[in-house]
Coordinates of C-alpha atoms and ligand atoms in Angstrom, one line a residue:
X1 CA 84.8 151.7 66.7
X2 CA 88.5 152.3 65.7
X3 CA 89.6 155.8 65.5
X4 CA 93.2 154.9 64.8
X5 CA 95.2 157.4 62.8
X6 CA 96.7 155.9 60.4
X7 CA 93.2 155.4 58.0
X8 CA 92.8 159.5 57.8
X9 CA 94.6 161.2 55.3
X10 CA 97.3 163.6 57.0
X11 CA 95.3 167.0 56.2
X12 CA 92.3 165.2 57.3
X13 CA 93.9 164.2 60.3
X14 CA 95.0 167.7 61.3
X15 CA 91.3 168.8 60.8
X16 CA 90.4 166.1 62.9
X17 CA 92.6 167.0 65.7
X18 CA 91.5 171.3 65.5
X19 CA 87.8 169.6 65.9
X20 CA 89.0 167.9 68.8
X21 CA 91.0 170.6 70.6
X22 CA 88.2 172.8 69.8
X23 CA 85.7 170.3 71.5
X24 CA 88.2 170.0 74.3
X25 CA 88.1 174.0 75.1
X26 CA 84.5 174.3 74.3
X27 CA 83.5 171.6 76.8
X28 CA 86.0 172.9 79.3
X29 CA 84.6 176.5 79.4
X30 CA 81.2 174.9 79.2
X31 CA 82.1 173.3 82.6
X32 CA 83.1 176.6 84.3
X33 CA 80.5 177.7 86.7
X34 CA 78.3 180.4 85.3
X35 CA 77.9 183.0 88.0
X36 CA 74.9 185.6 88.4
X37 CA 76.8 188.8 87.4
X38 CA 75.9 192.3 86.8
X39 CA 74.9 192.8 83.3
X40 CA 72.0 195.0 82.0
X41 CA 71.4 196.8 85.3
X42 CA 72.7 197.5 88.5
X43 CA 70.9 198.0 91.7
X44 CA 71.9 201.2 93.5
X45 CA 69.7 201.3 96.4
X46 CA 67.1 199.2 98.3
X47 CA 64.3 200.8 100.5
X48 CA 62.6 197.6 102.1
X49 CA 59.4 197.7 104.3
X50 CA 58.9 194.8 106.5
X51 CA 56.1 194.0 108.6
X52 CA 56.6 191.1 111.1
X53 CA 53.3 189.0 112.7
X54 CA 53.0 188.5 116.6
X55 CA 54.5 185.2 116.5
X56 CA 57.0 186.2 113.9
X57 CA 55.7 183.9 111.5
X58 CA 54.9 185.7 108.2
X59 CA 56.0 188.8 106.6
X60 CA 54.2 191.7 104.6
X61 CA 56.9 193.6 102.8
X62 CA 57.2 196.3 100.2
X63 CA 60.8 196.8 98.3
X64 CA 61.7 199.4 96.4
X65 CA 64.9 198.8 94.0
X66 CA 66.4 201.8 92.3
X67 CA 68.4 200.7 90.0
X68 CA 70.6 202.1 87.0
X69 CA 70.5 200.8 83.6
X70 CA 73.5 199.4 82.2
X71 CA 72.6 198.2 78.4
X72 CA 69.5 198.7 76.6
X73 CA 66.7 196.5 77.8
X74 CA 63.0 195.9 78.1
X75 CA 62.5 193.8 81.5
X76 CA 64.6 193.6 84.8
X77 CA 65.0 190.6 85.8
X78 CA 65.2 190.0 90.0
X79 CA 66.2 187.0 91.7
X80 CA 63.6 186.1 94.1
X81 CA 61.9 182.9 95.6
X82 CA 58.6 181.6 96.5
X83 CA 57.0 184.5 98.8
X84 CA 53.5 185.7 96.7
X85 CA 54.2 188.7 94.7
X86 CA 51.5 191.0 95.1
X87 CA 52.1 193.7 93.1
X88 CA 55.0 195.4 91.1
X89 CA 55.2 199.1 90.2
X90 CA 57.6 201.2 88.3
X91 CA 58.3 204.1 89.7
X92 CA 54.6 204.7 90.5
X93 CA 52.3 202.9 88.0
X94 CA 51.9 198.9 88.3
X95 CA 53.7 196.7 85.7
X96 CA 53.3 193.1 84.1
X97 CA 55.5 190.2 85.8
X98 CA 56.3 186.8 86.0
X99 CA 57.2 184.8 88.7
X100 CA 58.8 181.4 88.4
X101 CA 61.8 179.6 89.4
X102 CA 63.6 181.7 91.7
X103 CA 63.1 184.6 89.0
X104 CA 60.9 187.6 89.1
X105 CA 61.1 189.5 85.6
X106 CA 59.9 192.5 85.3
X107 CA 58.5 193.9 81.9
X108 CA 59.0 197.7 81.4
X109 CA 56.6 200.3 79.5
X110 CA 59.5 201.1 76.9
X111 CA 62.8 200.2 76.2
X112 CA 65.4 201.6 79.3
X113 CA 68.7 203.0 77.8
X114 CA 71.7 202.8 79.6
X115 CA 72.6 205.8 82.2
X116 CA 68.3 205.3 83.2
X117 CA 67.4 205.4 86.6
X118 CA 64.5 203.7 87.4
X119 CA 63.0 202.0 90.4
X120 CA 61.1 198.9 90.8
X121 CA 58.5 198.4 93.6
X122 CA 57.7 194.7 95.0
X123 CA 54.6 194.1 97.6
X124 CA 55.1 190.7 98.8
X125 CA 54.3 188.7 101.5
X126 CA 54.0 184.7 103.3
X127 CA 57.1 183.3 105.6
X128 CA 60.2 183.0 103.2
X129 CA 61.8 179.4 102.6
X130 CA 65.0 180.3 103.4
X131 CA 67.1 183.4 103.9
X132 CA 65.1 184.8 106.8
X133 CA 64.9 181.8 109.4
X134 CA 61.8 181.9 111.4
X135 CA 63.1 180.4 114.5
X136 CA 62.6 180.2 118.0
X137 CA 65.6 181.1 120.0
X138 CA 67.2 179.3 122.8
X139 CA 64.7 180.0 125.4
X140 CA 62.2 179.4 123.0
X141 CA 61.0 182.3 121.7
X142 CA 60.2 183.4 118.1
X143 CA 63.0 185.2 116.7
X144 CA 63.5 186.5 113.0
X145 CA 67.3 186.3 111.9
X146 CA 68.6 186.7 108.5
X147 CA 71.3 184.2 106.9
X148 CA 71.8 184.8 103.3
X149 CA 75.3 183.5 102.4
X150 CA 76.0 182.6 99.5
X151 CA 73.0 183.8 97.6
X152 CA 69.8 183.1 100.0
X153 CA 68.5 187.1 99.9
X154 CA 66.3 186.6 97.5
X155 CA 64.4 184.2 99.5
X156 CA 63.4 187.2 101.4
X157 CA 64.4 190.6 99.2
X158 CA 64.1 190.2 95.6
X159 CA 67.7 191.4 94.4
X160 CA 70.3 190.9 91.9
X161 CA 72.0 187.8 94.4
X162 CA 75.6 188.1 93.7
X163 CA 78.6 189.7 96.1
X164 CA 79.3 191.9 93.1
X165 CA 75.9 193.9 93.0
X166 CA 76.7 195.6 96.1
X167 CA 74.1 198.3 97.2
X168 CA 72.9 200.7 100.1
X169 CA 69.6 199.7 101.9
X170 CA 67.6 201.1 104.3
X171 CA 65.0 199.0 106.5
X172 CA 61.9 199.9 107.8
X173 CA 60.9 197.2 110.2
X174 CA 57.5 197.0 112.2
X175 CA 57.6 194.5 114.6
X176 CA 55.3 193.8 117.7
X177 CA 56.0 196.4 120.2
X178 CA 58.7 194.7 123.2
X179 CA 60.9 193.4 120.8
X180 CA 64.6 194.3 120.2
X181 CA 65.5 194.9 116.2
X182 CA 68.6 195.4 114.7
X183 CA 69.7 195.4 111.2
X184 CA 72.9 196.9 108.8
X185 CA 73.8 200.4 109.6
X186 CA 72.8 203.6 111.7
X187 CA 69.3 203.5 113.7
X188 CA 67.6 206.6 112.5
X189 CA 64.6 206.7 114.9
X190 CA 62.0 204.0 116.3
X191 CA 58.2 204.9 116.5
X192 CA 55.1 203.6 117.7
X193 CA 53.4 202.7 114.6
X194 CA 50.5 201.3 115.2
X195 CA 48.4 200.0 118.3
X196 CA 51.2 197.4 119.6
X197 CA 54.0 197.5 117.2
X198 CA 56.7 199.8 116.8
X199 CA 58.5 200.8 113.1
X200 CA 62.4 200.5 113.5
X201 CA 64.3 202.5 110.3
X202 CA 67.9 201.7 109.7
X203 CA 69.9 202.7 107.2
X204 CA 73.4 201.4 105.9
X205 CA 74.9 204.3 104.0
X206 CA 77.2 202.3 101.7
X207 CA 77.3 199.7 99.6
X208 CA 76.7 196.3 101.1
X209 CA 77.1 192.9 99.3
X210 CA 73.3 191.1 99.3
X211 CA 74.6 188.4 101.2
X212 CA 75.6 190.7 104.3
X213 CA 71.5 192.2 104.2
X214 CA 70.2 191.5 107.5
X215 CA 67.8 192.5 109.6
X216 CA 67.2 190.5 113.1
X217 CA 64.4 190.5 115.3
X218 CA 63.4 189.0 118.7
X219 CA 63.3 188.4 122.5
X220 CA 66.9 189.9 122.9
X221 CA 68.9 191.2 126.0
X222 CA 70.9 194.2 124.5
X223 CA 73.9 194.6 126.2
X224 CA 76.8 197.9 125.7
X225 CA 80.0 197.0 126.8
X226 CA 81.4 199.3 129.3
X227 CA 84.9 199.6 127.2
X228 CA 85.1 202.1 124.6
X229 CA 85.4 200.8 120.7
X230 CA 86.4 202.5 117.4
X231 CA 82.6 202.4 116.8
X232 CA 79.2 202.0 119.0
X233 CA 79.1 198.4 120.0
X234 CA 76.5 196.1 121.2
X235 CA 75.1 192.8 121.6
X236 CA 72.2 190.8 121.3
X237 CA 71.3 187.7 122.6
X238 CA 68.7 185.8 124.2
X239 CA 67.7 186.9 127.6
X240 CA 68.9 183.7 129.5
X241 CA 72.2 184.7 128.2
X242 CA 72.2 188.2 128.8
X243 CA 74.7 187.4 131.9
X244 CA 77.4 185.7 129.7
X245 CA 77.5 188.1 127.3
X246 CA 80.1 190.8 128.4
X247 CA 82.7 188.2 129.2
X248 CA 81.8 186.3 126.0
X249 CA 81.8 189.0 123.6
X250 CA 85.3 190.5 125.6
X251 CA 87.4 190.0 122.4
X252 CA 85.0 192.3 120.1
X253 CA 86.0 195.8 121.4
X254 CA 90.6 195.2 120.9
X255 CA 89.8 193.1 117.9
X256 CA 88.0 196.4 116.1
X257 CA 91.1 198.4 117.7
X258 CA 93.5 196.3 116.2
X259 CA 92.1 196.1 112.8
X260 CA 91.9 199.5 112.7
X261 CA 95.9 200.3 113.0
X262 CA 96.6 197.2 111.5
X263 CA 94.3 198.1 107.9
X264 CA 91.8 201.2 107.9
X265 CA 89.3 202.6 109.7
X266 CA 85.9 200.5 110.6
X267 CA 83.7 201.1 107.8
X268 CA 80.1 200.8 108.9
X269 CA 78.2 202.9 111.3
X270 CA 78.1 200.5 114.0
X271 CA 78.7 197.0 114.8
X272 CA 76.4 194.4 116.5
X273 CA 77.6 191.4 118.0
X274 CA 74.2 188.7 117.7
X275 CA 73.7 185.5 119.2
X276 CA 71.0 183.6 116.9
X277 CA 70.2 181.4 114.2
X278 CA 72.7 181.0 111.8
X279 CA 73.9 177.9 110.2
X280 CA 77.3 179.0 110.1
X281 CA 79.7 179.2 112.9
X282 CA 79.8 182.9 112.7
X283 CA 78.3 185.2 109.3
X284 CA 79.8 188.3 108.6
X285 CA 76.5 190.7 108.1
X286 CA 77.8 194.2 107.5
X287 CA 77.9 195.7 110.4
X288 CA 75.3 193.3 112.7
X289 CA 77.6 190.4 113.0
X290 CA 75.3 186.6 113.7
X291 CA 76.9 184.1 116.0
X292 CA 75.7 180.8 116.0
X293 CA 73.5 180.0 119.1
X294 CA 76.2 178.1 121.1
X295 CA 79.1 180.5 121.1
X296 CA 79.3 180.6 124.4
X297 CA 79.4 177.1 125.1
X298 CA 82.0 175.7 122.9
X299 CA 84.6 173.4 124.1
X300 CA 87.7 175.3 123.8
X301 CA 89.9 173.4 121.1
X302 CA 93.1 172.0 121.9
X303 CA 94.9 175.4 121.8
X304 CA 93.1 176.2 125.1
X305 CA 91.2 179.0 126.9
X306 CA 92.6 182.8 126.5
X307 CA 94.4 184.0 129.6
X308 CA 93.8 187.0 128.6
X309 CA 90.0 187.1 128.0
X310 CA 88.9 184.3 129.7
X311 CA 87.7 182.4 126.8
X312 CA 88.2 179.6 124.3
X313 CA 90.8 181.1 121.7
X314 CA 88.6 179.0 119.1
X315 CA 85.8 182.0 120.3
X316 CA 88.8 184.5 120.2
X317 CA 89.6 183.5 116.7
X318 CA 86.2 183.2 115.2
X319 CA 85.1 186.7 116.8
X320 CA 87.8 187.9 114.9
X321 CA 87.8 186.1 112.2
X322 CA 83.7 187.5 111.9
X323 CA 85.0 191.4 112.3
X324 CA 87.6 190.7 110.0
X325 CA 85.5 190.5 107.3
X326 CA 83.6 193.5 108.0
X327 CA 86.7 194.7 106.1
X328 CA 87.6 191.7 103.6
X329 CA 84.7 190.4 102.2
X330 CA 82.0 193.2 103.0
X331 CA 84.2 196.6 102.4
X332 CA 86.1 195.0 99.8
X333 CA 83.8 192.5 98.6
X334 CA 84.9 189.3 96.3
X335 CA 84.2 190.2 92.3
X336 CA 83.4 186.8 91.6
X337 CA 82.9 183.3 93.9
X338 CA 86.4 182.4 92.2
X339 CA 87.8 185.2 94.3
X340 CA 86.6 184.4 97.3
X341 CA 89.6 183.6 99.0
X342 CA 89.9 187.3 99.3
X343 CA 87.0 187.4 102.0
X344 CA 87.6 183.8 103.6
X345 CA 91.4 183.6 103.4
X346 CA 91.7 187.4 104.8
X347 CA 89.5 187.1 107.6
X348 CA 91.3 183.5 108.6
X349 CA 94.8 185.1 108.1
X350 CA 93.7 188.9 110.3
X351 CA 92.2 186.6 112.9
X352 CA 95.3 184.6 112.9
X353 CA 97.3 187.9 113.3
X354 CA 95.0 188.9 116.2
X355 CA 95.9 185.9 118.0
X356 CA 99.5 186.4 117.6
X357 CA 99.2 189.6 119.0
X358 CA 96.9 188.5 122.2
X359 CA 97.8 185.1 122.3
X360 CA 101.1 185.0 121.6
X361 CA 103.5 183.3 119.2
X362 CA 102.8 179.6 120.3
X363 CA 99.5 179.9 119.8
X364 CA 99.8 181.1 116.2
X365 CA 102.3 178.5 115.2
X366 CA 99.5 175.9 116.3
X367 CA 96.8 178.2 114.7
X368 CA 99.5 178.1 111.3
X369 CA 100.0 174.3 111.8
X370 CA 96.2 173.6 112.2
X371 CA 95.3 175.4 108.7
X372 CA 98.2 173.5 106.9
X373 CA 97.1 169.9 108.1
X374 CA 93.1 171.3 106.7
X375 CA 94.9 171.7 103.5
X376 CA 97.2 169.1 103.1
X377 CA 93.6 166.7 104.0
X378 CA 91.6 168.9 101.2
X379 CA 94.1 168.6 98.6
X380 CA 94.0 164.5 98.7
X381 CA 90.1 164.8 98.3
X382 CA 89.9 167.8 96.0
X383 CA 93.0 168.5 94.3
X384 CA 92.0 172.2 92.9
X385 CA 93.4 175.6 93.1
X386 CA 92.7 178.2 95.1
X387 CA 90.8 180.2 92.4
X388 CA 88.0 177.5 91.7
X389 CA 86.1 178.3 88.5
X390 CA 84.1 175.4 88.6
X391 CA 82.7 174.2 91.6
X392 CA 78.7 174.8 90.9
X393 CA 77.6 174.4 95.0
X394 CA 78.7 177.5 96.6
X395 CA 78.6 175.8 99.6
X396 CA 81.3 173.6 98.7
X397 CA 83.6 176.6 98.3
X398 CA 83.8 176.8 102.0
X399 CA 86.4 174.7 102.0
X400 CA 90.2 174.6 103.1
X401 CA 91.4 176.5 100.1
X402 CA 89.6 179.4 100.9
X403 CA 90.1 179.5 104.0
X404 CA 93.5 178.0 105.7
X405 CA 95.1 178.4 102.0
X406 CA 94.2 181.3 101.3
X407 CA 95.4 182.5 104.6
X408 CA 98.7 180.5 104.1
X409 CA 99.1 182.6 100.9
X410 CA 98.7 185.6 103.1
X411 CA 101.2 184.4 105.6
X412 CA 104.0 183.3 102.5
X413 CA 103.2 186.8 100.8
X414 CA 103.9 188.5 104.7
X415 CA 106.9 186.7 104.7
X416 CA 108.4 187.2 101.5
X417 CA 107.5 190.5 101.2
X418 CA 108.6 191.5 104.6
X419 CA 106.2 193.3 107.1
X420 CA 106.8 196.9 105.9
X421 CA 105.8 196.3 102.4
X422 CA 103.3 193.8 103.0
X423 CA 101.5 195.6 105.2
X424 CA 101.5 199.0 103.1
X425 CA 100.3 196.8 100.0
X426 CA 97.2 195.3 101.9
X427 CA 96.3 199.0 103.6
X428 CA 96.3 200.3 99.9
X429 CA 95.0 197.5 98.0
X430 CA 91.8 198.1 101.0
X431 CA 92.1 201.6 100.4
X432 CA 91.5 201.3 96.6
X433 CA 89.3 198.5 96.9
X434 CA 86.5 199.6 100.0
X435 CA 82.9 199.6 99.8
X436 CA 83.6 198.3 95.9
X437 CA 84.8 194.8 94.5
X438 CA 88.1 193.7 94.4
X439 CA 89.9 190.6 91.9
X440 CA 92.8 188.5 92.7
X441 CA 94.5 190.2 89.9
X442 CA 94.0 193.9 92.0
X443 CA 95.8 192.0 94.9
X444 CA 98.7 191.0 92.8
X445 CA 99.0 194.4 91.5
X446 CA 98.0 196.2 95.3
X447 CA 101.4 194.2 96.4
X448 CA 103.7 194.5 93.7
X449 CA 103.4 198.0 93.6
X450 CA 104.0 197.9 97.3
X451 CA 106.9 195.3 97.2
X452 CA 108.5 196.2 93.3
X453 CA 108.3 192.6 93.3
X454 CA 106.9 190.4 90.3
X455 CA 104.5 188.0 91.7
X456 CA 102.9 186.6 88.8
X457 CA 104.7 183.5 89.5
X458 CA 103.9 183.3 92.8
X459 CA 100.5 183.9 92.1
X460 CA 99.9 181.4 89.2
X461 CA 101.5 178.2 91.5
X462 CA 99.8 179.3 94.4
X463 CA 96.7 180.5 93.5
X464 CA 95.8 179.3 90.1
X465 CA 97.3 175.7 90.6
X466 CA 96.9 173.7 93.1
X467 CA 99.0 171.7 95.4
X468 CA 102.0 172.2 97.7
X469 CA 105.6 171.9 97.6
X470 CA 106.9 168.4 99.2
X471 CA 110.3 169.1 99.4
X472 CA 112.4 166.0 99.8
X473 CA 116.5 167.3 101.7
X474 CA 119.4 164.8 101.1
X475 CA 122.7 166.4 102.6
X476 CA 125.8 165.1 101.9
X477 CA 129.3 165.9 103.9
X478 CA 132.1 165.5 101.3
X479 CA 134.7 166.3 104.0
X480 CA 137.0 168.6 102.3
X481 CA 134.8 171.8 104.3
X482 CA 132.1 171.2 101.7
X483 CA 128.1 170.1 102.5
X484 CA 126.5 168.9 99.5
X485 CA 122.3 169.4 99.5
X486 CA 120.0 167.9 97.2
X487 CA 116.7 169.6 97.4
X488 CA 114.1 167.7 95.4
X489 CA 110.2 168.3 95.3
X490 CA 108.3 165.3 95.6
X491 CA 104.8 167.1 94.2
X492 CA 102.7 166.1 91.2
X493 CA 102.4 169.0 88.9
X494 CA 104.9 172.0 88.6
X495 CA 107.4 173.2 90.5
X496 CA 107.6 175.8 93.4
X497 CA 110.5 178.8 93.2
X498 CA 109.6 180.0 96.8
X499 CA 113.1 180.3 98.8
X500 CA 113.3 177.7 101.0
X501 CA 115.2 179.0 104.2
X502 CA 117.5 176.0 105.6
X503 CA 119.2 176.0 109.4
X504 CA 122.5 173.9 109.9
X505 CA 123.7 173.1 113.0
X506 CA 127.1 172.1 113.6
X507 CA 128.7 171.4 116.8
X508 CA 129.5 175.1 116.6
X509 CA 126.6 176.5 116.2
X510 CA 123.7 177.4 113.6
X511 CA 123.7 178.5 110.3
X512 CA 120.8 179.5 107.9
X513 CA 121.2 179.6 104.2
X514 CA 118.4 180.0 101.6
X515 CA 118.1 177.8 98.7
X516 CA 116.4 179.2 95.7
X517 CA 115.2 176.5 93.0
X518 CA 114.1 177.2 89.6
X519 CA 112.7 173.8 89.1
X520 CA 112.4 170.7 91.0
X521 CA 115.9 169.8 91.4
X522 CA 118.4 171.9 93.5
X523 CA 121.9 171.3 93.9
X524 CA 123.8 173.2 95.9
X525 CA 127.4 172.9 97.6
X526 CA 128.1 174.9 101.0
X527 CA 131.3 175.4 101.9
X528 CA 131.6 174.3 106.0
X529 CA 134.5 174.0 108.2
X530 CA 132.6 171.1 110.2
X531 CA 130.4 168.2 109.7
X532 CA 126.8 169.1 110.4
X533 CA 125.1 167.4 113.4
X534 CA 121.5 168.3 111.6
X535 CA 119.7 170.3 109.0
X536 CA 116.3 171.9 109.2
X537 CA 113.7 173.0 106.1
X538 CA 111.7 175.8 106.6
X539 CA 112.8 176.4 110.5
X540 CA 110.4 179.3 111.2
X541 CA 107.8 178.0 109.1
X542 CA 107.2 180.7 106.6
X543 CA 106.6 178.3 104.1
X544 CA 103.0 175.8 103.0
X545 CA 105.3 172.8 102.9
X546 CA 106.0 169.0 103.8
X547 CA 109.2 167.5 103.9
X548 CA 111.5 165.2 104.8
X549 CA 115.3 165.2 105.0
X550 CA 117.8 162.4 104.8
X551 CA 121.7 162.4 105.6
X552 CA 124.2 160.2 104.2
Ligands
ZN1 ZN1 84.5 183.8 107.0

């Protein structure tokens, strides 16, 4: 086939070419990543009854969702797995259902108008696929642990299973009597249920994102650290660990201190520090934080063991990293998994900060260093910004852009902005933002209003594009007092108008200029008594770069 253009008459030919634009953009928003948002109906509140076996095996469970109607509409339809669905009532009279794929809709008696409040009630039970891991724990016994990220909840609680719904729950947990239970929120009272199991209710009294629901359940040592924190603090772990625990878990109790002057106060009712099964390194559970199984016998990276609490920064960093996001990511919760740089990329950056302050300077430089080589590898595999509409597997958004990019935005935005206004944008931007959603547009405007700055440039190269700048300094001494620089960048795609801070030395002494380009080409003279013995790019390293310089 030949589609030259010359056979089509002109007119025809522009036709031709709308068709095909419009083809282009209807393909390309066909390719964005549909996410499960709110639409219809909202949940508001979930009351969930679970019953545990003796060998923590199966569940028997009973969830109430109260929910409030958004649009008109006829059926509610929950995300939830494979566990058998036993019965479903509203309010108090059983309802038709279906159950298939992952979806549990709902049919109502008549038509729900918007401002409703209804609520939903699931019996369910069997052991769930996924979401709450049946497991034993390191000294073998059974444990129940729940891991939901990104949207794994409904394996276990039928919910709507996006970060966006966020809701209050409380937990009613019967367990066999002997062992420990925790889950999000305050502990409103234990009792003795039945012959040999005991009925533990817990309530978190604001709005959680489904992914942060957890209850966990096992053979645990509970240990209180001596120290006061901003909030109660324990831990859990398995018993043969119960001797490691205070020194292991030393970081949690300043690392809740200094996120608390550094942002806003802690905004749970408690916070438990768990050793269990999670396949991440560390998730974020509001409020009953889930370590992976062998925190506390990771090899210390090659940044060391903390002087100061006696164990592998890398531990340092990811406790804090963890406690972090009981702020970004489960106050102020990601509106869409575009946005999630806002969780990932905060809690990298504030744990970064926290090792500054404990660990000193050096050890933030390499922590700074570290997350730009992550990038620079990530970008030659996956070239994409920062604010990824398209990637379908969550799981793949765990990657270096959310994380050490997103925190390199934080650091470039710190710097920029200066401390004083940075700092006063983030503590309002949380402050508008907590227990709710937040966009990376409500950033922006959190910071300019903070700053008085514009930063919809910065922004749209740094977050909506991808790459970095690869600066490329030629200096050139014309005699006369005068050093020529050529500042080039070496990038595919646009360019970067960050200033780019420059030290020369001279026999003299040091002198730092700023360069400020406007496109990839920079040419600026300096005047100079003496011919420079070097010149340095970014010397402090407030900027994502590469470069290299060359002299004449
Ligand atoms: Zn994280």
């Amino acid at each position: 086939m030949n589609t030259s253009r010359p056979f089509l008459p002109l007119r025809l030919w522009a036709f031709a070419r709308a068709i095909f634009f419009l083809l282009l953009f209807v393909s390309a928003a066909l390719a964005a990543r549909v996410e499960r948002l709110i639409d219809k109906w909202q949940p508001q509140h979930y009351l969930v009854n679970i019953t545990l076996n003796d060998q923590l095996s199966e569940i028997t469970a009973s969830a109430r969702i109260y929910i409030r109607i958004l649009k008109p509409t006829r059926v509610i339809d929950l995300d939830f797995g494979e566990l058998t669905v036993d019965r479903v009532m509203l309010d108090s009279k059983p309802v038709e259902f279906t159950h298939k794929d992952g979806k549990l809709v709902v049919a109502l008696t008549e038509d729900a108008k918007p401002g409703d409040s209804i609520s939903l009630t699931v019996d369910y039970h069997g052991k769930p696929k996924d979401g709450l891991i049946l497991t034993k724990d390191k000294d073998g016994n059974p444990s129940a642990v729940g891991d939901n990220w990104p949207n794994r909840v409904h394996h276990w609680i039928p919910t709507l299973d996006h970060p966006s719904a966020k809701a209050t729950i409380t937990f009613n947990i019967t367990a066999p009597a002997g062992k420990e239970v925790v889950a999000n929120g305050r502990l409103d009272h234990v009792e003795t249920t039945a012959i040999g199991y005991r009925t533990w209710t817990f309530s978190e009294g604001v709005p959680i994102p489904p992914y942060c629901m957890i209850i966990a359940v096992g053979q645990f040592a509970k240990v209180e650290p001596g120290e006061r924190a901003v909030t109660p603090l324990s831990y859990y772990v398995a018993l043969s660990e119960g001797d490691l625990v205070l020194k292991g878990f030393s970081p949690g109790a300043p690392v809740l201190d200094f996120f608390t002057r550094t942002v806003a106060p802690y905004p749970y009712e408690k916070l438990a520090l768990i050793v269990g099964a999670t396949r991440f390194g560390g998730m974020e559970n509001s409020s009953a934080i889930v370590f992976t199984s062998n925190l506390f016998n990771r090899a210390p990276s090659p940044i060391g063991m903390s002087t100061r609490f006696g164990v592998p920064v890398n531990n340092v960093s990811l406790i804090a990293h963890e406690i972090a996001h009981q702020w970004f990511g489960d106050s102020v919760t990601e509106s869409t998994w575009s946005d999630l740089w806002l969780s990932e990329g905060f809690a990298t950056y504030f744990a970064a900060l926290f090792v500054q302050r404990y660990e000193g300077e050096d050890a933030f430089r390499m922590s700074m260093n570290d997350a730009a080589l992550a990038v620079f590898a990530y970008e030659k595999k996956k070239p994409v910004p920062i604010f990824d509409r398209d990637t379908e597997n969550l799981m793949e958004l765990l990657n270096a852009n959310n994380y050490q990019k997103g925190s390199w935005v934080l650091h470039m935005l710190r710097s920029q902005l200066g401390d004083d206004a940075f700092f006063r944008g983030i503590k309002s931007y949380y402050e508008s933002h907590k227990n709710s959603t937040a966009s990376t547009e409500e950033l922006r405007a959190a910071l300019e209003k903070a700053s008085g700055r514009n930063l919809r440039s910065f922004f749209a190269r740094w977050v909506y594009d991808s790459g970095h700048p690869q600066y490329e300094l030629a200096y050139y001494w014309l005699g006369r007092r005068e050093l020529r620089l050529v500042l080039s960048q070496r990038q595919a795609g646009n360019a970067f108008v960050d200033p780019v801070p420059v030290t020369i030395s001279t026999a003299s002494g040091k002198r730092e200029i700023v360069l400020k380009p406007a496109g990839k080409l920079l040419i600026e003279r300096v005047p100079l008594r003496v011919r420079p013995i070097g010149v340095e790019v970014d010397p402090r390293n407030v900027l994502l770069d590469e470069t290299t310089v060359k002299s004449n």
